[in-house]
Amino acid sequence: MIDTASPSPQVQVIQSETHGRLVSRFLNGERFNCWIGLSPSTSSVNRARLEQIVNWVCARSDDVLIVEGSFPDRWNIMAEKALPEVVAEGEARAGLPRFRRRLDDIVARLGANARVRLLNWEETLQTIEYKRLRHDLSAFITVTPRFAMAVEEASRDYLERRGKRSDLDDAPRRRLWLQYMVEELAMFMWLYQSGYMIEVYPGRDLELMQLISEGAFPGIPVACPNRTHIGIEVSER
């Protein structure tokens, strides 16, 4: 592992989960717009770890976008609890205010020069740009069987990592997981199109996004050739 001690010695780069055209330039100090992916169900969103992650990225980027996964988690809630979408949405939103307060306090400590924003996933889904990209991606899936199979495989891998292998044989649930995957892929492409080429994530990369950035699917709406994933872990104090 590469120890990037300053300014936050608790954050380390995971070599096996770090790849893309811009890795060396970013880790050697060139400043790019970054987004940080955070899952609401992991320890990365607790205050101490979140502060370490935000400080580490802000020391390396002048424009940081936090992508917290509470709202997309509604797909998991619908699939696992068999709840209607409107109820799942309400449950998914419930933790956001506390996370927002925690993030605001961390950013305030960084001072006036820090440019850190929290992506509103729900609002972004309603933008013209995102809707167009989602439509184009869905159309590409329809006419490109090899990519459709790759999306299905990514969904299966996600289920297995969540310990939900049995859901693979449940057609209604499997459709929900697939919709989740397409929504997430379109959002990642939207982020890239919006100028955020560096993704910092405490964990594994999505292999399908890596394949997309490597040019495995010619004709895809947003190819993401410079998309760079920086895998990190936060050590205990």
PDB file of C-alpha atoms in Angstrom:
ATOM      1  CA  MET A   1       0.000   0.000   0.000  1.00  0.00           C
ATOM      2  CA  ILE A   2       1.052   3.570  -0.660  1.00  0.00           C
ATOM      3  CA  ASP A   3       1.117   5.534   2.565  1.00  0.00           C
ATOM      4  CA  THR A   4      -0.025   9.085   1.797  1.00  0.00           C
ATOM      5  CA  ALA A   5       0.612  10.289   5.305  1.00  0.00           C
ATOM      6  CA  SER A   6       0.233  14.054   5.030  1.00  0.00           C
ATOM      7  CA  PRO A   7      -2.055  15.673   6.018  1.00  0.00           C
ATOM      8  CA  SER A   8      -4.058  12.742   7.349  1.00  0.00           C
ATOM      9  CA  PRO A   9      -1.902   9.706   8.223  1.00  0.00           C
ATOM     10  CA  GLN A  10      -4.975   7.518   8.853  1.00  0.00           C
ATOM     11  CA  VAL A  11      -5.896   7.445   5.152  1.00  0.00           C
ATOM     12  CA  GLN A  12      -4.048   5.027   2.889  1.00  0.00           C
ATOM     13  CA  VAL A  13      -4.373   4.337  -0.819  1.00  0.00           C
ATOM     14  CA  ILE A  14      -5.211   0.734  -1.741  1.00  0.00           C
ATOM     15  CA  GLN A  15      -3.034  -0.068  -4.742  1.00  0.00           C
ATOM     16  CA  SER A  16      -5.171  -2.951  -5.991  1.00  0.00           C
ATOM     17  CA  GLU A  17      -8.235  -0.679  -6.154  1.00  0.00           C
ATOM     18  CA  THR A  18      -6.490   2.330  -7.670  1.00  0.00           C
ATOM     19  CA  HIS A  19      -6.356   2.695 -11.452  1.00  0.00           C
ATOM     20  CA  GLY A  20      -6.983   5.049 -14.342  1.00  0.00           C
ATOM     21  CA  ARG A  21      -5.067   7.461 -16.534  1.00  0.00           C
ATOM     22  CA  LEU A  22      -4.765  10.185 -13.906  1.00  0.00           C
ATOM     23  CA  VAL A  23      -3.540   8.149 -10.910  1.00  0.00           C
ATOM     24  CA  SER A  24       0.097   9.293 -10.955  1.00  0.00           C
ATOM     25  CA  ARG A  25      -0.763  12.915 -11.681  1.00  0.00           C
ATOM     26  CA  PHE A  26      -3.320  13.035  -8.868  1.00  0.00           C
ATOM     27  CA  LEU A  27      -1.171  11.266  -6.257  1.00  0.00           C
ATOM     28  CA  ASN A  28       1.821  13.428  -7.225  1.00  0.00           C
ATOM     29  CA  GLY A  29      -0.061  16.607  -6.439  1.00  0.00           C
ATOM     30  CA  GLU A  30      -1.896  17.731  -9.584  1.00  0.00           C
ATOM     31  CA  ARG A  31      -5.285  19.054  -8.536  1.00  0.00           C
ATOM     32  CA  PHE A  32      -8.421  17.686 -10.168  1.00  0.00           C
ATOM     33  CA  ASN A  33     -12.092  17.901  -9.307  1.00  0.00           C
ATOM     34  CA  CYS A  34     -12.952  14.883  -7.140  1.00  0.00           C
ATOM     35  CA  TRP A  35     -16.018  13.136  -5.894  1.00  0.00           C
ATOM     36  CA  ILE A  36     -16.127  10.959  -2.812  1.00  0.00           C
ATOM     37  CA  GLY A  37     -18.494   7.985  -2.826  1.00  0.00           C
ATOM     38  CA  LEU A  38     -19.898   7.007   0.581  1.00  0.00           C
ATOM     39  CA  SER A  39     -22.243   4.187   1.482  1.00  0.00           C
ATOM     40  CA  PRO A  40     -24.640   5.000   4.348  1.00  0.00           C
ATOM     41  CA  SER A  41     -24.300   1.493   5.776  1.00  0.00           C
ATOM     42  CA  THR A  42     -20.507   1.566   6.286  1.00  0.00           C
ATOM     43  CA  SER A  43     -18.204   2.966   8.955  1.00  0.00           C
ATOM     44  CA  SER A  44     -16.887   5.530   6.449  1.00  0.00           C
ATOM     45  CA  VAL A  45     -19.740   7.879   7.333  1.00  0.00           C
ATOM     46  CA  ASN A  46     -19.066   7.971  11.061  1.00  0.00           C
ATOM     47  CA  ARG A  47     -17.695  11.318  12.126  1.00  0.00           C
ATOM     48  CA  ALA A  48     -14.056  10.430  12.765  1.00  0.00           C
ATOM     49  CA  ARG A  49     -13.576   8.507   9.526  1.00  0.00           C
ATOM     50  CA  LEU A  50     -15.571  10.963   7.441  1.00  0.00           C
ATOM     51  CA  GLU A  51     -13.453  13.842   8.699  1.00  0.00           C
ATOM     52  CA  GLN A  52     -10.240  11.999   7.842  1.00  0.00           C
ATOM     53  CA  ILE A  53     -11.482  11.222   4.327  1.00  0.00           C
ATOM     54  CA  VAL A  54     -12.713  14.765   3.618  1.00  0.00           C
ATOM     55  CA  ASN A  55      -9.505  16.329   4.940  1.00  0.00           C
ATOM     56  CA  TRP A  56      -7.359  13.967   2.849  1.00  0.00           C
ATOM     57  CA  VAL A  57      -9.222  14.735  -0.373  1.00  0.00           C
ATOM     58  CA  CYS A  58      -9.449  18.484   0.255  1.00  0.00           C
ATOM     59  CA  ALA A  59      -5.669  18.581   0.624  1.00  0.00           C
ATOM     60  CA  ARG A  60      -5.504  17.292  -2.963  1.00  0.00           C
ATOM     61  CA  SER A  61      -8.465  18.922  -4.709  1.00  0.00           C
ATOM     62  CA  ASP A  62     -10.030  22.375  -4.935  1.00  0.00           C
ATOM     63  CA  ASP A  63     -13.489  21.073  -5.851  1.00  0.00           C
ATOM     64  CA  VAL A  64     -14.870  18.124  -3.880  1.00  0.00           C
ATOM     65  CA  LEU A  65     -18.328  16.634  -4.321  1.00  0.00           C
ATOM     66  CA  ILE A  66     -19.675  14.249  -1.689  1.00  0.00           C
ATOM     67  CA  VAL A  67     -21.892  11.504  -3.132  1.00  0.00           C
ATOM     68  CA  GLU A  68     -23.674   9.891  -0.193  1.00  0.00           C
ATOM     69  CA  GLY A  69     -25.760   6.857  -1.058  1.00  0.00           C
ATOM     70  CA  SER A  70     -28.873   7.172   1.125  1.00  0.00           C
ATOM     71  CA  PHE A  71     -31.347   7.984  -1.648  1.00  0.00           C
ATOM     72  CA  PRO A  72     -30.176   5.311  -4.114  1.00  0.00           C
ATOM     73  CA  ASP A  73     -30.411   2.898  -1.189  1.00  0.00           C
ATOM     74  CA  ARG A  74     -34.207   3.046  -1.667  1.00  0.00           C
ATOM     75  CA  TRP A  75     -33.757   0.271  -4.258  1.00  0.00           C
ATOM     76  CA  ASN A  76     -32.290  -1.978  -1.564  1.00  0.00           C
ATOM     77  CA  ILE A  77     -35.138  -1.077   0.772  1.00  0.00           C
ATOM     78  CA  MET A  78     -37.777  -1.846  -1.872  1.00  0.00           C
ATOM     79  CA  ALA A  79     -36.162  -5.183  -2.720  1.00  0.00           C
ATOM     80  CA  GLU A  80     -35.382  -6.363   0.790  1.00  0.00           C
ATOM     81  CA  LYS A  81     -38.477  -5.110   2.615  1.00  0.00           C
ATOM     82  CA  ALA A  82     -41.007  -5.330  -0.243  1.00  0.00           C
ATOM     83  CA  LEU A  83     -42.043  -1.719   0.338  1.00  0.00           C
ATOM     84  CA  PRO A  84     -43.667   0.583  -2.241  1.00  0.00           C
ATOM     85  CA  GLU A  85     -41.303   3.148  -3.745  1.00  0.00           C
ATOM     86  CA  VAL A  86     -42.801   6.183  -1.996  1.00  0.00           C
ATOM     87  CA  VAL A  87     -42.380   4.512   1.425  1.00  0.00           C
ATOM     88  CA  ALA A  88     -38.843   3.374   0.592  1.00  0.00           C
ATOM     89  CA  GLU A  89     -37.958   6.909  -0.486  1.00  0.00           C
ATOM     90  CA  GLY A  90     -39.080   8.283   2.861  1.00  0.00           C
ATOM     91  CA  GLU A  91     -37.032   5.713   4.733  1.00  0.00           C
ATOM     92  CA  ALA A  92     -34.000   6.398   2.544  1.00  0.00           C
ATOM     93  CA  ARG A  93     -34.201  10.161   3.218  1.00  0.00           C
ATOM     94  CA  ALA A  94     -34.404   9.735   6.982  1.00  0.00           C
ATOM     95  CA  GLY A  95     -30.667   9.645   7.661  1.00  0.00           C
ATOM     96  CA  LEU A  96     -29.681  12.487   5.349  1.00  0.00           C
ATOM     97  CA  PRO A  97     -30.237  15.468   7.703  1.00  0.00           C
ATOM     98  CA  ARG A  98     -27.876  14.011  10.329  1.00  0.00           C
ATOM     99  CA  PHE A  99     -25.235  13.254   7.702  1.00  0.00           C
ATOM    100  CA  ARG A 100     -25.596  16.783   6.276  1.00  0.00           C
ATOM    101  CA  ARG A 101     -25.100  18.362   9.721  1.00  0.00           C
ATOM    102  CA  ARG A 102     -22.031  16.205  10.311  1.00  0.00           C
ATOM    103  CA  LEU A 103     -20.556  17.169   6.947  1.00  0.00           C
ATOM    104  CA  ASP A 104     -21.340  20.879   7.417  1.00  0.00           C
ATOM    105  CA  ASP A 105     -19.478  20.874  10.729  1.00  0.00           C
ATOM    106  CA  ILE A 106     -16.449  19.160   9.166  1.00  0.00           C
ATOM    107  CA  VAL A 107     -16.389  21.603   6.256  1.00  0.00           C
ATOM    108  CA  ALA A 108     -16.705  24.587   8.607  1.00  0.00           C
ATOM    109  CA  ARG A 109     -13.553  23.425  10.362  1.00  0.00           C
ATOM    110  CA  LEU A 110     -11.703  23.393   7.028  1.00  0.00           C
ATOM    111  CA  GLY A 111     -12.276  27.121   6.585  1.00  0.00           C
ATOM    112  CA  ALA A 112     -13.581  29.441   3.900  1.00  0.00           C
ATOM    113  CA  ASN A 113     -11.258  28.165   1.153  1.00  0.00           C
ATOM    114  CA  ALA A 114     -12.673  24.644   1.181  1.00  0.00           C
ATOM    115  CA  ARG A 115     -15.008  23.902  -1.709  1.00  0.00           C
ATOM    116  CA  VAL A 116     -16.973  20.872  -0.583  1.00  0.00           C
ATOM    117  CA  ARG A 117     -20.542  20.208  -1.645  1.00  0.00           C
ATOM    118  CA  LEU A 118     -23.021  17.429  -1.046  1.00  0.00           C
ATOM    119  CA  LEU A 119     -24.666  16.053  -4.183  1.00  0.00           C
ATOM    120  CA  ASN A 120     -28.453  15.990  -4.022  1.00  0.00           C
ATOM    121  CA  TRP A 121     -28.955  12.627  -5.739  1.00  0.00           C
ATOM    122  CA  GLU A 122     -32.733  12.929  -5.744  1.00  0.00           C
ATOM    123  CA  GLU A 123     -32.736  16.339  -7.439  1.00  0.00           C
ATOM    124  CA  THR A 124     -30.069  15.295  -9.936  1.00  0.00           C
ATOM    125  CA  LEU A 125     -32.296  12.453 -11.132  1.00  0.00           C
ATOM    126  CA  GLN A 126     -34.798  15.080 -12.290  1.00  0.00           C
ATOM    127  CA  THR A 127     -32.383  17.217 -14.315  1.00  0.00           C
ATOM    128  CA  ILE A 128     -32.649  17.292 -18.086  1.00  0.00           C
ATOM    129  CA  GLU A 129     -28.996  16.284 -18.463  1.00  0.00           C
ATOM    130  CA  TYR A 130     -29.301  13.226 -16.245  1.00  0.00           C
ATOM    131  CA  LYS A 131     -32.606  12.117 -17.778  1.00  0.00           C
ATOM    132  CA  ARG A 132     -31.131  12.351 -21.266  1.00  0.00           C
ATOM    133  CA  LEU A 133     -28.063  10.363 -20.261  1.00  0.00           C
ATOM    134  CA  ARG A 134     -30.176   7.712 -18.496  1.00  0.00           C
ATOM    135  CA  HIS A 135     -32.377   7.404 -21.604  1.00  0.00           C
ATOM    136  CA  ASP A 136     -29.354   7.044 -23.886  1.00  0.00           C
ATOM    137  CA  LEU A 137     -27.753   4.471 -21.583  1.00  0.00           C
ATOM    138  CA  SER A 138     -30.963   2.417 -21.441  1.00  0.00           C
ATOM    139  CA  ALA A 139     -31.160   2.519 -25.224  1.00  0.00           C
ATOM    140  CA  PHE A 140     -27.541   1.362 -25.477  1.00  0.00           C
ATOM    141  CA  ILE A 141     -28.308  -1.562 -23.175  1.00  0.00           C
ATOM    142  CA  THR A 142     -31.228  -2.537 -25.402  1.00  0.00           C
ATOM    143  CA  VAL A 143     -29.173  -2.661 -28.587  1.00  0.00           C
ATOM    144  CA  THR A 144     -25.915  -3.998 -27.105  1.00  0.00           C
ATOM    145  CA  PRO A 145     -26.393  -7.522 -25.713  1.00  0.00           C
ATOM    146  CA  ARG A 146     -22.811  -7.781 -24.487  1.00  0.00           C
ATOM    147  CA  PHE A 147     -23.226  -4.652 -22.369  1.00  0.00           C
ATOM    148  CA  ALA A 148     -26.641  -5.814 -21.141  1.00  0.00           C
ATOM    149  CA  MET A 149     -24.979  -9.030 -19.943  1.00  0.00           C
ATOM    150  CA  ALA A 150     -22.247  -7.016 -18.224  1.00  0.00           C
ATOM    151  CA  VAL A 151     -24.845  -4.924 -16.361  1.00  0.00           C
ATOM    152  CA  GLU A 152     -26.621  -8.126 -15.302  1.00  0.00           C
ATOM    153  CA  GLU A 153     -23.320  -9.569 -14.089  1.00  0.00           C
ATOM    154  CA  ALA A 154     -22.503  -6.390 -12.134  1.00  0.00           C
ATOM    155  CA  SER A 155     -25.900  -6.623 -10.475  1.00  0.00           C
ATOM    156  CA  ARG A 156     -25.305 -10.276  -9.571  1.00  0.00           C
ATOM    157  CA  ASP A 157     -21.903  -9.436  -8.113  1.00  0.00           C
ATOM    158  CA  TYR A 158     -23.470  -6.658  -6.016  1.00  0.00           C
ATOM    159  CA  LEU A 159     -26.110  -9.048  -4.669  1.00  0.00           C
ATOM    160  CA  GLU A 160     -23.545 -11.664  -3.769  1.00  0.00           C
ATOM    161  CA  ARG A 161     -21.418  -9.114  -1.907  1.00  0.00           C
ATOM    162  CA  ARG A 162     -24.516  -8.117   0.075  1.00  0.00           C
ATOM    163  CA  GLY A 163     -25.213 -11.744   0.906  1.00  0.00           C
ATOM    164  CA  LYS A 164     -28.408 -11.697  -1.177  1.00  0.00           C
ATOM    165  CA  ARG A 165     -27.588 -14.551  -3.531  1.00  0.00           C
ATOM    166  CA  SER A 166     -31.069 -16.042  -3.088  1.00  0.00           C
ATOM    167  CA  ASP A 167     -32.603 -12.922  -4.653  1.00  0.00           C
ATOM    168  CA  LEU A 168     -31.048 -13.884  -7.984  1.00  0.00           C
ATOM    169  CA  ASP A 169     -33.909 -16.350  -8.455  1.00  0.00           C
ATOM    170  CA  ASP A 170     -36.587 -13.794  -7.530  1.00  0.00           C
ATOM    171  CA  ALA A 171     -37.514 -12.037 -10.795  1.00  0.00           C
ATOM    172  CA  PRO A 172     -39.261  -8.941  -9.293  1.00  0.00           C
ATOM    173  CA  ARG A 173     -36.368  -8.298  -6.907  1.00  0.00           C
ATOM    174  CA  ARG A 174     -33.795  -8.909  -9.616  1.00  0.00           C
ATOM    175  CA  ARG A 175     -35.498  -6.253 -11.765  1.00  0.00           C
ATOM    176  CA  LEU A 176     -35.206  -3.763  -8.898  1.00  0.00           C
ATOM    177  CA  TRP A 177     -31.495  -4.479  -8.502  1.00  0.00           C
ATOM    178  CA  LEU A 178     -31.014  -3.985 -12.238  1.00  0.00           C
ATOM    179  CA  GLN A 179     -32.795  -0.616 -12.135  1.00  0.00           C
ATOM    180  CA  TYR A 180     -30.534   0.366  -9.257  1.00  0.00           C
ATOM    181  CA  MET A 181     -27.464  -0.585 -11.288  1.00  0.00           C
ATOM    182  CA  VAL A 182     -28.578   1.405 -14.349  1.00  0.00           C
ATOM    183  CA  GLU A 183     -29.408   4.460 -12.230  1.00  0.00           C
ATOM    184  CA  GLU A 184     -26.004   4.289 -10.559  1.00  0.00           C
ATOM    185  CA  LEU A 185     -24.091   3.818 -13.819  1.00  0.00           C
ATOM    186  CA  ALA A 186     -25.881   6.795 -15.359  1.00  0.00           C
ATOM    187  CA  MET A 187     -25.058   8.898 -12.288  1.00  0.00           C
ATOM    188  CA  PHE A 188     -21.376   7.971 -12.464  1.00  0.00           C
ATOM    189  CA  MET A 189     -21.363   8.999 -16.123  1.00  0.00           C
ATOM    190  CA  TRP A 190     -23.166  12.235 -15.272  1.00  0.00           C
ATOM    191  CA  LEU A 191     -20.497  12.999 -12.668  1.00  0.00           C
ATOM    192  CA  TYR A 192     -17.754  12.380 -15.226  1.00  0.00           C
ATOM    193  CA  GLN A 193     -19.533  14.543 -17.794  1.00  0.00           C
ATOM    194  CA  SER A 194     -19.804  17.273 -15.141  1.00  0.00           C
ATOM    195  CA  GLY A 195     -16.023  17.378 -14.770  1.00  0.00           C
ATOM    196  CA  TYR A 196     -15.427  14.978 -11.875  1.00  0.00           C
ATOM    197  CA  MET A 197     -12.944  12.490 -13.283  1.00  0.00           C
ATOM    198  CA  ILE A 198     -11.414  11.381  -9.972  1.00  0.00           C
ATOM    199  CA  GLU A 199     -13.482   9.101  -7.760  1.00  0.00           C
ATOM    200  CA  VAL A 200     -12.265   8.493  -4.209  1.00  0.00           C
ATOM    201  CA  TYR A 201     -13.954   5.546  -2.572  1.00  0.00           C
ATOM    202  CA  PRO A 202     -13.257   3.620   0.639  1.00  0.00           C
ATOM    203  CA  GLY A 203     -13.488   0.169  -0.864  1.00  0.00           C
ATOM    204  CA  ARG A 204     -13.729  -1.795  -4.105  1.00  0.00           C
ATOM    205  CA  ASP A 205     -14.261  -0.206  -7.478  1.00  0.00           C
ATOM    206  CA  LEU A 206     -17.210  -1.160  -9.652  1.00  0.00           C
ATOM    207  CA  GLU A 207     -15.518  -3.392 -12.212  1.00  0.00           C
ATOM    208  CA  LEU A 208     -18.013  -2.468 -14.919  1.00  0.00           C
ATOM    209  CA  MET A 209     -17.082   1.212 -14.677  1.00  0.00           C
ATOM    210  CA  GLN A 210     -13.437   0.235 -15.008  1.00  0.00           C
ATOM    211  CA  LEU A 211     -14.250  -1.708 -18.191  1.00  0.00           C
ATOM    212  CA  ILE A 212     -16.220   1.241 -19.559  1.00  0.00           C
ATOM    213  CA  SER A 213     -13.311   3.621 -18.987  1.00  0.00           C
ATOM    214  CA  GLU A 214     -10.938   1.165 -20.681  1.00  0.00           C
ATOM    215  CA  GLY A 215     -13.064   1.291 -23.853  1.00  0.00           C
ATOM    216  CA  ALA A 216     -14.621  -2.170 -23.609  1.00  0.00           C
ATOM    217  CA  PHE A 217     -17.989  -0.957 -24.959  1.00  0.00           C
ATOM    218  CA  PRO A 218     -17.597   1.211 -28.089  1.00  0.00           C
ATOM    219  CA  GLY A 219     -20.521   3.558 -28.662  1.00  0.00           C
ATOM    220  CA  ILE A 220     -21.543   3.879 -25.003  1.00  0.00           C
ATOM    221  CA  PRO A 221     -23.060   7.360 -24.372  1.00  0.00           C
ATOM    222  CA  VAL A 222     -20.245   8.535 -22.050  1.00  0.00           C
ATOM    223  CA  ALA A 223     -17.024   6.564 -22.450  1.00  0.00           C
ATOM    224  CA  CYS A 224     -15.202   8.082 -19.406  1.00  0.00           C
ATOM    225  CA  PRO A 225     -11.653   7.530 -20.786  1.00  0.00           C
ATOM    226  CA  ASN A 226      -9.982   9.587 -18.033  1.00  0.00           C
ATOM    227  CA  ARG A 227     -12.099   8.205 -15.221  1.00  0.00           C
ATOM    228  CA  THR A 228      -9.771   7.399 -12.319  1.00  0.00           C
ATOM    229  CA  HIS A 229     -10.618   5.431  -9.198  1.00  0.00           C
ATOM    230  CA  ILE A 230      -8.663   5.965  -5.994  1.00  0.00           C
ATOM    231  CA  GLY A 231      -9.393   3.198  -3.509  1.00  0.00           C
ATOM    232  CA  ILE A 232      -8.694   4.154   0.098  1.00  0.00           C
ATOM    233  CA  GLU A 233      -8.940   2.733   3.564  1.00  0.00           C
ATOM    234  CA  VAL A 234      -8.989   4.514   6.893  1.00  0.00           C
ATOM    235  CA  SER A 235      -6.840   2.971   9.603  1.00  0.00           C
ATOM    236  CA  GLU A 236      -7.721   3.011  13.286  1.00  0.00           C
ATOM    237  CA  ARG A 237      -6.127   5.585  15.495  1.00  0.00           C
TER     238      ARG A 237
END
